[in-house]
Short mmCIF file of N, CA, C and O in Angstrom, two decimals:
data_model
loop_
_atom_site.label_atom_id
_atom_site.label_comp_id
_atom_site.label_asym_id
_atom_site.label_seq_id
_atom_site.Cartn_x
_atom_site.Cartn_y
_atom_site.Cartn_z
N MET P 1006 20.77 11.31 -23.94
CA MET P 1006 20.48 10.76 -22.63
C MET P 1006 21.10 9.37 -22.54
O MET P 1006 21.24 8.67 -23.52
N SER P 1007 21.46 8.95 -21.36
CA SER P 1007 22.13 7.66 -21.20
C SER P 1007 21.11 6.53 -21.18
O SER P 1007 19.95 6.70 -20.81
N ASP P 1008 21.57 5.34 -21.58
CA ASP P 1008 20.69 4.18 -21.59
C ASP P 1008 20.97 3.26 -20.41
O ASP P 1008 20.66 2.08 -20.44
N LEU P 1009 21.56 3.80 -19.36
CA LEU P 1009 21.85 3.02 -18.16
C LEU P 1009 20.57 2.86 -17.34
O LEU P 1009 19.73 3.76 -17.30
N PRO P 1010 20.44 1.72 -16.65
CA PRO P 1010 19.23 1.50 -15.84
C PRO P 1010 19.23 2.40 -14.60
O PRO P 1010 20.29 2.83 -14.14
N PRO P 1011 18.06 2.70 -14.06
CA PRO P 1011 18.00 3.50 -12.83
C PRO P 1011 18.53 2.71 -11.64
O PRO P 1011 18.62 1.48 -11.68
N CYS P 1012 18.85 3.40 -10.59
CA CYS P 1012 19.37 2.77 -9.37
C CYS P 1012 18.31 1.85 -8.77
O CYS P 1012 17.17 2.27 -8.57
N PRO P 1013 18.66 0.58 -8.45
CA PRO P 1013 17.68 -0.32 -7.86
C PRO P 1013 17.35 0.04 -6.40
O PRO P 1013 16.32 -0.37 -5.88
N ALA P 1014 18.20 0.81 -5.74
CA ALA P 1014 17.96 1.16 -4.34
C ALA P 1014 17.04 2.37 -4.20
O ALA P 1014 16.14 2.38 -3.37
N CYS P 1015 17.27 3.41 -5.01
CA CYS P 1015 16.50 4.65 -4.85
C CYS P 1015 15.80 5.10 -6.12
O CYS P 1015 15.13 6.13 -6.13
N ALA P 1016 15.95 4.38 -7.22
CA ALA P 1016 15.32 4.66 -8.51
C ALA P 1016 15.80 5.96 -9.15
O ALA P 1016 15.13 6.53 -9.99
N SER P 1017 16.97 6.42 -8.79
CA SER P 1017 17.53 7.63 -9.38
C SER P 1017 17.93 7.36 -10.82
O SER P 1017 18.48 6.31 -11.16
N ALA P 1018 17.70 8.32 -11.68
CA ALA P 1018 18.03 8.17 -13.10
C ALA P 1018 19.45 8.64 -13.40
O ALA P 1018 19.91 8.54 -14.53
N TYR P 1019 20.18 9.14 -12.40
CA TYR P 1019 21.51 9.72 -12.61
C TYR P 1019 22.64 8.72 -12.38
O TYR P 1019 23.69 9.08 -11.88
N THR P 1020 22.44 7.46 -12.74
CA THR P 1020 23.49 6.46 -12.57
C THR P 1020 24.60 6.68 -13.60
O THR P 1020 24.37 7.24 -14.67
N TYR P 1021 25.79 6.24 -13.23
CA TYR P 1021 26.91 6.31 -14.18
C TYR P 1021 27.73 5.04 -14.04
O TYR P 1021 27.66 4.32 -13.05
N GLN P 1022 28.51 4.77 -15.10
CA GLN P 1022 29.32 3.55 -15.13
C GLN P 1022 30.73 3.88 -14.66
O GLN P 1022 31.33 4.87 -15.06
N ASP P 1023 31.26 3.01 -13.78
CA ASP P 1023 32.61 3.14 -13.25
C ASP P 1023 33.29 1.79 -13.44
O ASP P 1023 33.21 0.92 -12.59
N GLY P 1024 33.95 1.62 -14.57
CA GLY P 1024 34.57 0.33 -14.89
C GLY P 1024 33.48 -0.67 -15.24
O GLY P 1024 32.69 -0.45 -16.14
N VAL P 1025 33.41 -1.78 -14.47
CA VAL P 1025 32.41 -2.80 -14.74
C VAL P 1025 31.18 -2.64 -13.85
O VAL P 1025 30.23 -3.40 -13.97
N SER P 1026 31.20 -1.69 -12.95
CA SER P 1026 30.04 -1.51 -12.07
C SER P 1026 29.31 -0.20 -12.38
O SER P 1026 29.84 0.71 -12.99
N LEU P 1027 28.07 -0.15 -11.92
CA LEU P 1027 27.25 1.05 -12.04
C LEU P 1027 27.15 1.68 -10.66
O LEU P 1027 27.09 0.99 -9.64
N VAL P 1028 27.11 3.02 -10.62
CA VAL P 1028 27.11 3.74 -9.34
C VAL P 1028 25.98 4.77 -9.36
O VAL P 1028 25.73 5.41 -10.38
N CYS P 1029 25.34 4.92 -8.22
CA CYS P 1029 24.31 5.95 -8.06
C CYS P 1029 24.93 7.10 -7.25
O CYS P 1029 25.34 6.90 -6.11
N PRO P 1030 24.99 8.32 -7.80
CA PRO P 1030 25.59 9.43 -7.07
C PRO P 1030 24.70 9.95 -5.93
O PRO P 1030 25.18 10.60 -5.01
N GLU P 1031 23.41 9.64 -5.97
CA GLU P 1031 22.51 10.16 -4.94
C GLU P 1031 22.54 9.35 -3.65
O GLU P 1031 22.57 9.91 -2.57
N CYS P 1032 22.54 8.01 -3.77
CA CYS P 1032 22.53 7.19 -2.54
C CYS P 1032 23.83 6.42 -2.34
O CYS P 1032 24.03 5.82 -1.29
N GLY P 1033 24.70 6.41 -3.34
CA GLY P 1033 25.99 5.73 -3.21
C GLY P 1033 25.94 4.24 -3.47
O GLY P 1033 26.93 3.54 -3.28
N HIS P 1034 24.81 3.72 -3.90
CA HIS P 1034 24.67 2.28 -4.17
C HIS P 1034 25.49 1.90 -5.39
O HIS P 1034 25.48 2.60 -6.40
N GLU P 1035 26.21 0.77 -5.30
CA GLU P 1035 26.98 0.25 -6.42
C GLU P 1035 26.50 -1.15 -6.73
O GLU P 1035 26.21 -1.93 -5.84
N TRP P 1036 26.39 -1.47 -8.03
CA TRP P 1036 25.99 -2.80 -8.45
C TRP P 1036 26.64 -3.12 -9.78
O TRP P 1036 27.07 -2.24 -10.49
N SER P 1037 26.70 -4.40 -10.07
CA SER P 1037 27.32 -4.86 -11.29
C SER P 1037 26.35 -4.73 -12.45
O SER P 1037 25.16 -5.02 -12.32
N ALA P 1038 26.86 -4.28 -13.60
CA ALA P 1038 26.01 -4.15 -14.78
C ALA P 1038 25.62 -5.52 -15.31
O ALA P 1038 24.60 -5.67 -15.98
N ALA P 1039 26.41 -6.55 -15.00
CA ALA P 1039 26.14 -7.89 -15.51
C ALA P 1039 25.15 -8.66 -14.65
O ALA P 1039 24.50 -9.58 -15.13
N GLU P 1040 24.99 -8.29 -13.37
CA GLU P 1040 24.08 -9.05 -12.51
C GLU P 1040 22.63 -8.68 -12.85
O GLU P 1040 22.33 -7.54 -13.18
N PRO P 1041 21.74 -9.66 -12.78
CA PRO P 1041 20.33 -9.38 -13.10
C PRO P 1041 19.70 -8.47 -12.05
O PRO P 1041 20.17 -8.40 -10.92
N ALA P 1042 18.66 -7.80 -12.45
CA ALA P 1042 17.97 -6.90 -11.52
C ALA P 1042 17.36 -7.70 -10.37
O ALA P 1042 16.98 -8.87 -10.54
N ALA P 1043 17.30 -7.10 -9.22
CA ALA P 1043 16.74 -7.77 -8.04
C ALA P 1043 15.25 -8.02 -8.28
O ALA P 1043 14.56 -7.19 -8.85
N PRO P 1044 14.75 -9.18 -7.82
CA PRO P 1044 13.33 -9.46 -8.01
C PRO P 1044 12.48 -8.50 -7.17
O PRO P 1044 12.90 -8.04 -6.12
N ALA P 1045 11.31 -8.20 -7.67
CA ALA P 1045 10.40 -7.31 -6.94
C ALA P 1045 9.96 -7.99 -5.65
O ALA P 1045 9.95 -9.22 -5.54
N GLU P 1046 9.61 -7.19 -4.65
CA GLU P 1046 9.18 -7.75 -3.38
C GLU P 1046 7.91 -8.55 -3.58
O GLU P 1046 7.04 -8.17 -4.35
N GLU P 1047 7.81 -9.66 -2.85
CA GLU P 1047 6.63 -10.49 -2.95
C GLU P 1047 5.51 -9.87 -2.15
O GLU P 1047 5.72 -9.31 -1.09
N ILE P 1048 4.32 -9.98 -2.68
CA ILE P 1048 3.15 -9.46 -1.98
C ILE P 1048 2.71 -10.51 -0.97
O ILE P 1048 2.54 -11.68 -1.31
N LYS P 1049 2.52 -10.09 0.27
CA LYS P 1049 2.12 -11.01 1.32
C LYS P 1049 0.66 -11.38 1.12
O LYS P 1049 -0.20 -10.52 0.96
N VAL P 1050 0.38 -12.67 1.11
CA VAL P 1050 -0.98 -13.16 0.97
C VAL P 1050 -1.48 -13.55 2.35
O VAL P 1050 -0.85 -14.34 3.04
N VAL P 1051 -2.61 -12.98 2.75
CA VAL P 1051 -3.20 -13.28 4.05
C VAL P 1051 -4.37 -14.23 3.83
O VAL P 1051 -5.24 -13.96 3.00
N ARG P 1052 -4.36 -15.33 4.56
CA ARG P 1052 -5.42 -16.34 4.44
C ARG P 1052 -6.16 -16.48 5.76
O ARG P 1052 -5.57 -16.32 6.82
N ASP P 1053 -7.45 -16.83 5.67
CA ASP P 1053 -8.24 -17.03 6.88
C ASP P 1053 -8.00 -18.44 7.42
O ASP P 1053 -7.14 -19.17 6.93
N ALA P 1054 -8.78 -18.85 8.42
CA ALA P 1054 -8.59 -20.14 9.08
C ALA P 1054 -8.84 -21.31 8.14
O ALA P 1054 -8.29 -22.39 8.34
N VAL P 1055 -9.64 -21.12 7.11
CA VAL P 1055 -9.97 -22.21 6.19
C VAL P 1055 -9.06 -22.22 4.97
O VAL P 1055 -9.03 -23.19 4.22
N GLY P 1056 -8.31 -21.13 4.75
CA GLY P 1056 -7.40 -21.06 3.62
C GLY P 1056 -7.84 -20.12 2.52
O GLY P 1056 -7.18 -20.02 1.50
N ASN P 1057 -8.97 -19.44 2.71
CA ASN P 1057 -9.42 -18.46 1.71
C ASN P 1057 -8.54 -17.22 1.77
O ASN P 1057 -8.16 -16.78 2.85
N VAL P 1058 -8.25 -16.64 0.62
CA VAL P 1058 -7.44 -15.43 0.56
C VAL P 1058 -8.30 -14.24 0.98
O VAL P 1058 -9.41 -14.06 0.49
N LEU P 1059 -7.77 -13.43 1.89
CA LEU P 1059 -8.46 -12.23 2.37
C LEU P 1059 -7.93 -11.01 1.63
O LEU P 1059 -6.77 -10.97 1.24
N SER P 1060 -8.79 -10.01 1.47
CA SER P 1060 -8.36 -8.74 0.88
C SER P 1060 -9.05 -7.60 1.62
O SER P 1060 -10.01 -7.82 2.37
N ASP P 1061 -8.56 -6.38 1.41
CA ASP P 1061 -9.15 -5.22 2.05
C ASP P 1061 -10.62 -5.10 1.68
O ASP P 1061 -11.00 -5.29 0.53
N GLY P 1062 -11.45 -4.78 2.67
CA GLY P 1062 -12.88 -4.59 2.43
C GLY P 1062 -13.72 -5.83 2.59
O GLY P 1062 -14.95 -5.76 2.50
N ASP P 1063 -13.12 -6.99 2.81
CA ASP P 1063 -13.88 -8.22 2.99
C ASP P 1063 -14.66 -8.19 4.29
O ASP P 1063 -14.34 -7.44 5.21
N SER P 1064 -15.66 -9.06 4.38
CA SER P 1064 -16.39 -9.29 5.62
C SER P 1064 -15.99 -10.66 6.14
O SER P 1064 -15.86 -11.61 5.37
N VAL P 1065 -15.78 -10.76 7.44
CA VAL P 1065 -15.35 -12.02 8.05
C VAL P 1065 -16.20 -12.32 9.28
O VAL P 1065 -16.87 -11.44 9.82
N THR P 1066 -16.14 -13.57 9.71
CA THR P 1066 -16.83 -14.02 10.90
C THR P 1066 -15.79 -14.60 11.86
O THR P 1066 -14.92 -15.37 11.45
N VAL P 1067 -15.89 -14.25 13.14
CA VAL P 1067 -14.98 -14.77 14.16
C VAL P 1067 -15.35 -16.22 14.45
O VAL P 1067 -16.53 -16.54 14.64
N ILE P 1068 -14.37 -17.13 14.49
CA ILE P 1068 -14.64 -18.55 14.67
C ILE P 1068 -14.30 -19.06 16.06
O ILE P 1068 -14.41 -20.25 16.33
N LYS P 1069 -13.91 -18.16 16.97
CA LYS P 1069 -13.52 -18.57 18.32
C LYS P 1069 -13.79 -17.39 19.25
O LYS P 1069 -13.61 -16.24 18.86
N ASP P 1070 -14.21 -17.65 20.48
CA ASP P 1070 -14.34 -16.58 21.46
C ASP P 1070 -12.96 -15.98 21.72
O ASP P 1070 -12.01 -16.72 22.01
N LEU P 1071 -12.86 -14.66 21.62
CA LEU P 1071 -11.57 -13.98 21.79
C LEU P 1071 -11.65 -13.04 22.98
O LEU P 1071 -12.47 -12.11 22.98
N LYS P 1072 -10.83 -13.27 23.98
CA LYS P 1072 -10.76 -12.36 25.13
C LYS P 1072 -10.04 -11.09 24.70
O LYS P 1072 -9.06 -11.15 23.97
N ILE P 1073 -10.53 -9.96 25.18
CA ILE P 1073 -9.90 -8.69 24.86
C ILE P 1073 -8.94 -8.36 25.99
O ILE P 1073 -9.34 -8.27 27.15
N LYS P 1074 -7.68 -8.18 25.64
CA LYS P 1074 -6.63 -7.93 26.62
C LYS P 1074 -6.92 -6.63 27.39
O LYS P 1074 -7.22 -5.60 26.79
N GLY P 1075 -6.87 -6.68 28.71
CA GLY P 1075 -7.08 -5.51 29.54
C GLY P 1075 -8.53 -5.16 29.75
O GLY P 1075 -8.85 -4.08 30.22
N SER P 1076 -9.43 -6.07 29.39
CA SER P 1076 -10.85 -5.81 29.52
C SER P 1076 -11.57 -7.11 29.89
O SER P 1076 -11.05 -8.20 29.67
N ALA P 1077 -12.76 -6.97 30.42
CA ALA P 1077 -13.56 -8.15 30.74
C ALA P 1077 -14.42 -8.57 29.56
O ALA P 1077 -15.09 -9.59 29.61
N SER P 1078 -14.39 -7.80 28.49
CA SER P 1078 -15.21 -8.08 27.30
C SER P 1078 -14.64 -9.25 26.51
O SER P 1078 -13.45 -9.57 26.60
N VAL P 1079 -15.53 -9.86 25.73
CA VAL P 1079 -15.14 -10.98 24.87
C VAL P 1079 -15.79 -10.78 23.50
O VAL P 1079 -16.94 -10.38 23.42
N VAL P 1080 -15.03 -11.06 22.45
CA VAL P 1080 -15.60 -11.09 21.10
C VAL P 1080 -16.12 -12.50 20.92
O VAL P 1080 -15.35 -13.46 20.91
N LYS P 1081 -17.45 -12.63 20.81
CA LYS P 1081 -18.08 -13.95 20.76
C LYS P 1081 -17.93 -14.62 19.41
O LYS P 1081 -17.79 -13.95 18.38
N ILE P 1082 -17.97 -15.95 19.42
CA ILE P 1082 -17.93 -16.73 18.20
C ILE P 1082 -19.14 -16.34 17.34
O ILE P 1082 -20.22 -16.09 17.86
N GLY P 1083 -18.95 -16.21 16.05
CA GLY P 1083 -20.03 -15.85 15.14
C GLY P 1083 -20.18 -14.35 14.92
O GLY P 1083 -21.01 -13.93 14.12
N THR P 1084 -19.35 -13.52 15.61
CA THR P 1084 -19.43 -12.08 15.42
C THR P 1084 -19.01 -11.74 14.00
O THR P 1084 -17.97 -12.18 13.52
N LYS P 1085 -19.84 -10.95 13.32
CA LYS P 1085 -19.53 -10.56 11.95
C LYS P 1085 -18.77 -9.24 11.96
O LYS P 1085 -19.13 -8.31 12.66
N VAL P 1086 -17.68 -9.19 11.19
CA VAL P 1086 -16.84 -8.00 11.09
C VAL P 1086 -16.82 -7.59 9.63
O VAL P 1086 -16.47 -8.38 8.76
N ARG P 1087 -17.23 -6.35 9.36
CA ARG P 1087 -17.29 -5.85 7.99
C ARG P 1087 -16.15 -4.90 7.70
O ARG P 1087 -15.64 -4.24 8.59
N ASN P 1088 -15.79 -4.84 6.44
CA ASN P 1088 -14.81 -3.86 5.94
C ASN P 1088 -13.46 -3.93 6.67
O ASN P 1088 -13.02 -2.97 7.28
N ILE P 1089 -12.81 -5.09 6.58
CA ILE P 1089 -11.51 -5.26 7.23
C ILE P 1089 -10.42 -4.57 6.43
O ILE P 1089 -10.59 -4.31 5.24
N ARG P 1090 -9.31 -4.30 7.08
CA ARG P 1090 -8.13 -3.72 6.42
C ARG P 1090 -6.93 -4.58 6.80
O ARG P 1090 -6.69 -4.83 7.98
N LEU P 1091 -6.18 -5.05 5.81
CA LEU P 1091 -5.02 -5.90 6.05
C LEU P 1091 -3.80 -5.03 6.34
O LEU P 1091 -3.57 -4.03 5.67
N VAL P 1092 -3.02 -5.43 7.35
CA VAL P 1092 -1.82 -4.70 7.76
C VAL P 1092 -0.71 -5.70 8.00
O VAL P 1092 -0.94 -6.90 8.12
N ASP P 1093 0.52 -5.21 8.08
CA ASP P 1093 1.66 -6.07 8.40
C ASP P 1093 1.75 -6.23 9.91
O ASP P 1093 1.34 -5.37 10.67
N GLY P 1094 2.31 -7.33 10.34
CA GLY P 1094 2.51 -7.56 11.76
C GLY P 1094 1.90 -8.87 12.20
O GLY P 1094 1.37 -9.66 11.40
N ASP P 1095 1.99 -9.11 13.50
CA ASP P 1095 1.47 -10.34 14.09
C ASP P 1095 -0.05 -10.41 13.94
O ASP P 1095 -0.61 -11.41 13.53
N HIS P 1096 -0.73 -9.35 14.30
CA HIS P 1096 -2.18 -9.23 14.11
C HIS P 1096 -2.37 -8.55 12.76
O HIS P 1096 -2.12 -7.36 12.63
N ASP P 1097 -2.81 -9.31 11.76
CA ASP P 1097 -2.77 -8.80 10.40
C ASP P 1097 -4.09 -8.23 9.88
O ASP P 1097 -4.21 -7.93 8.71
N ILE P 1098 -5.09 -8.04 10.75
CA ILE P 1098 -6.36 -7.45 10.35
C ILE P 1098 -6.70 -6.29 11.28
O ILE P 1098 -6.72 -6.46 12.50
N ASP P 1099 -6.96 -5.12 10.72
CA ASP P 1099 -7.51 -3.98 11.46
C ASP P 1099 -8.99 -3.91 11.14
O ASP P 1099 -9.38 -4.05 9.98
N CYS P 1100 -9.82 -3.68 12.16
CA CYS P 1100 -11.25 -3.61 11.92
C CYS P 1100 -11.94 -2.86 13.05
O CYS P 1100 -11.32 -2.52 14.05
N LYS P 1101 -13.22 -2.63 12.87
CA LYS P 1101 -14.07 -2.08 13.92
C LYS P 1101 -15.16 -3.09 14.19
O LYS P 1101 -15.82 -3.56 13.25
N ILE P 1102 -15.37 -3.42 15.45
CA ILE P 1102 -16.40 -4.37 15.83
C ILE P 1102 -17.49 -3.60 16.55
O ILE P 1102 -17.21 -2.84 17.49
N ASP P 1103 -18.73 -3.79 16.12
CA ASP P 1103 -19.87 -3.10 16.72
C ASP P 1103 -19.93 -3.41 18.22
O ASP P 1103 -19.85 -4.57 18.64
N GLY P 1104 -20.06 -2.38 19.04
CA GLY P 1104 -20.16 -2.54 20.48
C GLY P 1104 -18.83 -2.61 21.19
O GLY P 1104 -18.77 -2.52 22.40
N ILE P 1105 -17.73 -2.77 20.44
CA ILE P 1105 -16.41 -2.88 21.06
C ILE P 1105 -15.50 -1.76 20.57
O ILE P 1105 -14.83 -1.10 21.34
N GLY P 1106 -15.43 -1.55 19.26
CA GLY P 1106 -14.60 -0.49 18.69
C GLY P 1106 -13.48 -1.05 17.84
O GLY P 1106 -13.55 -2.17 17.33
N ALA P 1107 -12.43 -0.26 17.70
CA ALA P 1107 -11.30 -0.64 16.85
C ALA P 1107 -10.55 -1.82 17.47
O ALA P 1107 -10.30 -1.85 18.67
N MET P 1108 -10.20 -2.79 16.63
CA MET P 1108 -9.51 -4.00 17.09
C MET P 1108 -8.50 -4.44 16.04
O MET P 1108 -8.61 -4.09 14.88
N LYS P 1109 -7.55 -5.22 16.49
CA LYS P 1109 -6.64 -5.94 15.60
C LYS P 1109 -6.89 -7.42 15.83
O LYS P 1109 -6.95 -7.87 16.97
N LEU P 1110 -7.04 -8.15 14.75
CA LEU P 1110 -7.30 -9.59 14.83
C LEU P 1110 -6.25 -10.37 14.06
O LEU P 1110 -5.64 -9.86 13.13
N LYS P 1111 -6.08 -11.62 14.45
CA LYS P 1111 -5.23 -12.53 13.69
C LYS P 1111 -6.12 -13.24 12.68
O LYS P 1111 -7.26 -13.62 12.99
N SER P 1112 -5.60 -13.43 11.48
CA SER P 1112 -6.40 -14.04 10.42
C SER P 1112 -6.73 -15.49 10.72
O SER P 1112 -7.69 -16.02 10.16
N GLU P 1113 -6.01 -16.14 11.61
CA GLU P 1113 -6.27 -17.54 11.92
C GLU P 1113 -7.55 -17.73 12.74
O GLU P 1113 -8.02 -18.86 12.90
N PHE P 1114 -8.13 -16.64 13.24
CA PHE P 1114 -9.34 -16.74 14.05
C PHE P 1114 -10.58 -16.21 13.34
O PHE P 1114 -11.61 -15.98 13.96
N VAL P 1115 -10.50 -16.03 12.02
CA VAL P 1115 -11.65 -15.54 11.26
C VAL P 1115 -11.86 -16.40 10.02
O VAL P 1115 -10.97 -17.13 9.59
N ARG P 1116 -13.08 -16.32 9.49
CA ARG P 1116 -13.44 -17.02 8.26
C ARG P 1116 -14.14 -16.03 7.35
O ARG P 1116 -15.01 -15.28 7.79
N ARG P 1117 -13.76 -15.99 6.08
CA ARG P 1117 -14.36 -15.07 5.13
C ARG P 1117 -15.80 -15.48 4.85
O ARG P 1117 -16.11 -16.65 4.73
N GLU P 1118 -16.68 -14.50 4.71
CA GLU P 1118 -18.08 -14.79 4.41
C GLU P 1118 -18.31 -14.93 2.93
O GLU P 1118 -17.66 -14.40 2.12
#
């Protein structure tokens, strides 16, 4: 078996050497055998309004009255939200709020309990 590294683009084990570069036959990616491996993607850290690190399953409290777009309802200050889920995007928290339902919140408007 060959001792060549797997493809950094698709992780295929069928890489082969072509002169000074390595080639992946499955995705066509070419890279230099001398260049270091690409760094792993950084994990996005989501922080609340005070700077505490948030994680999936945390409970948070809303620190500002939030108007709900397209509705006359408001999420009042002090509303407790349990079991949050972190997502990518502008609104980085998915949750369910009692009496309102599924919502997306920005982490800058909540504080971890």
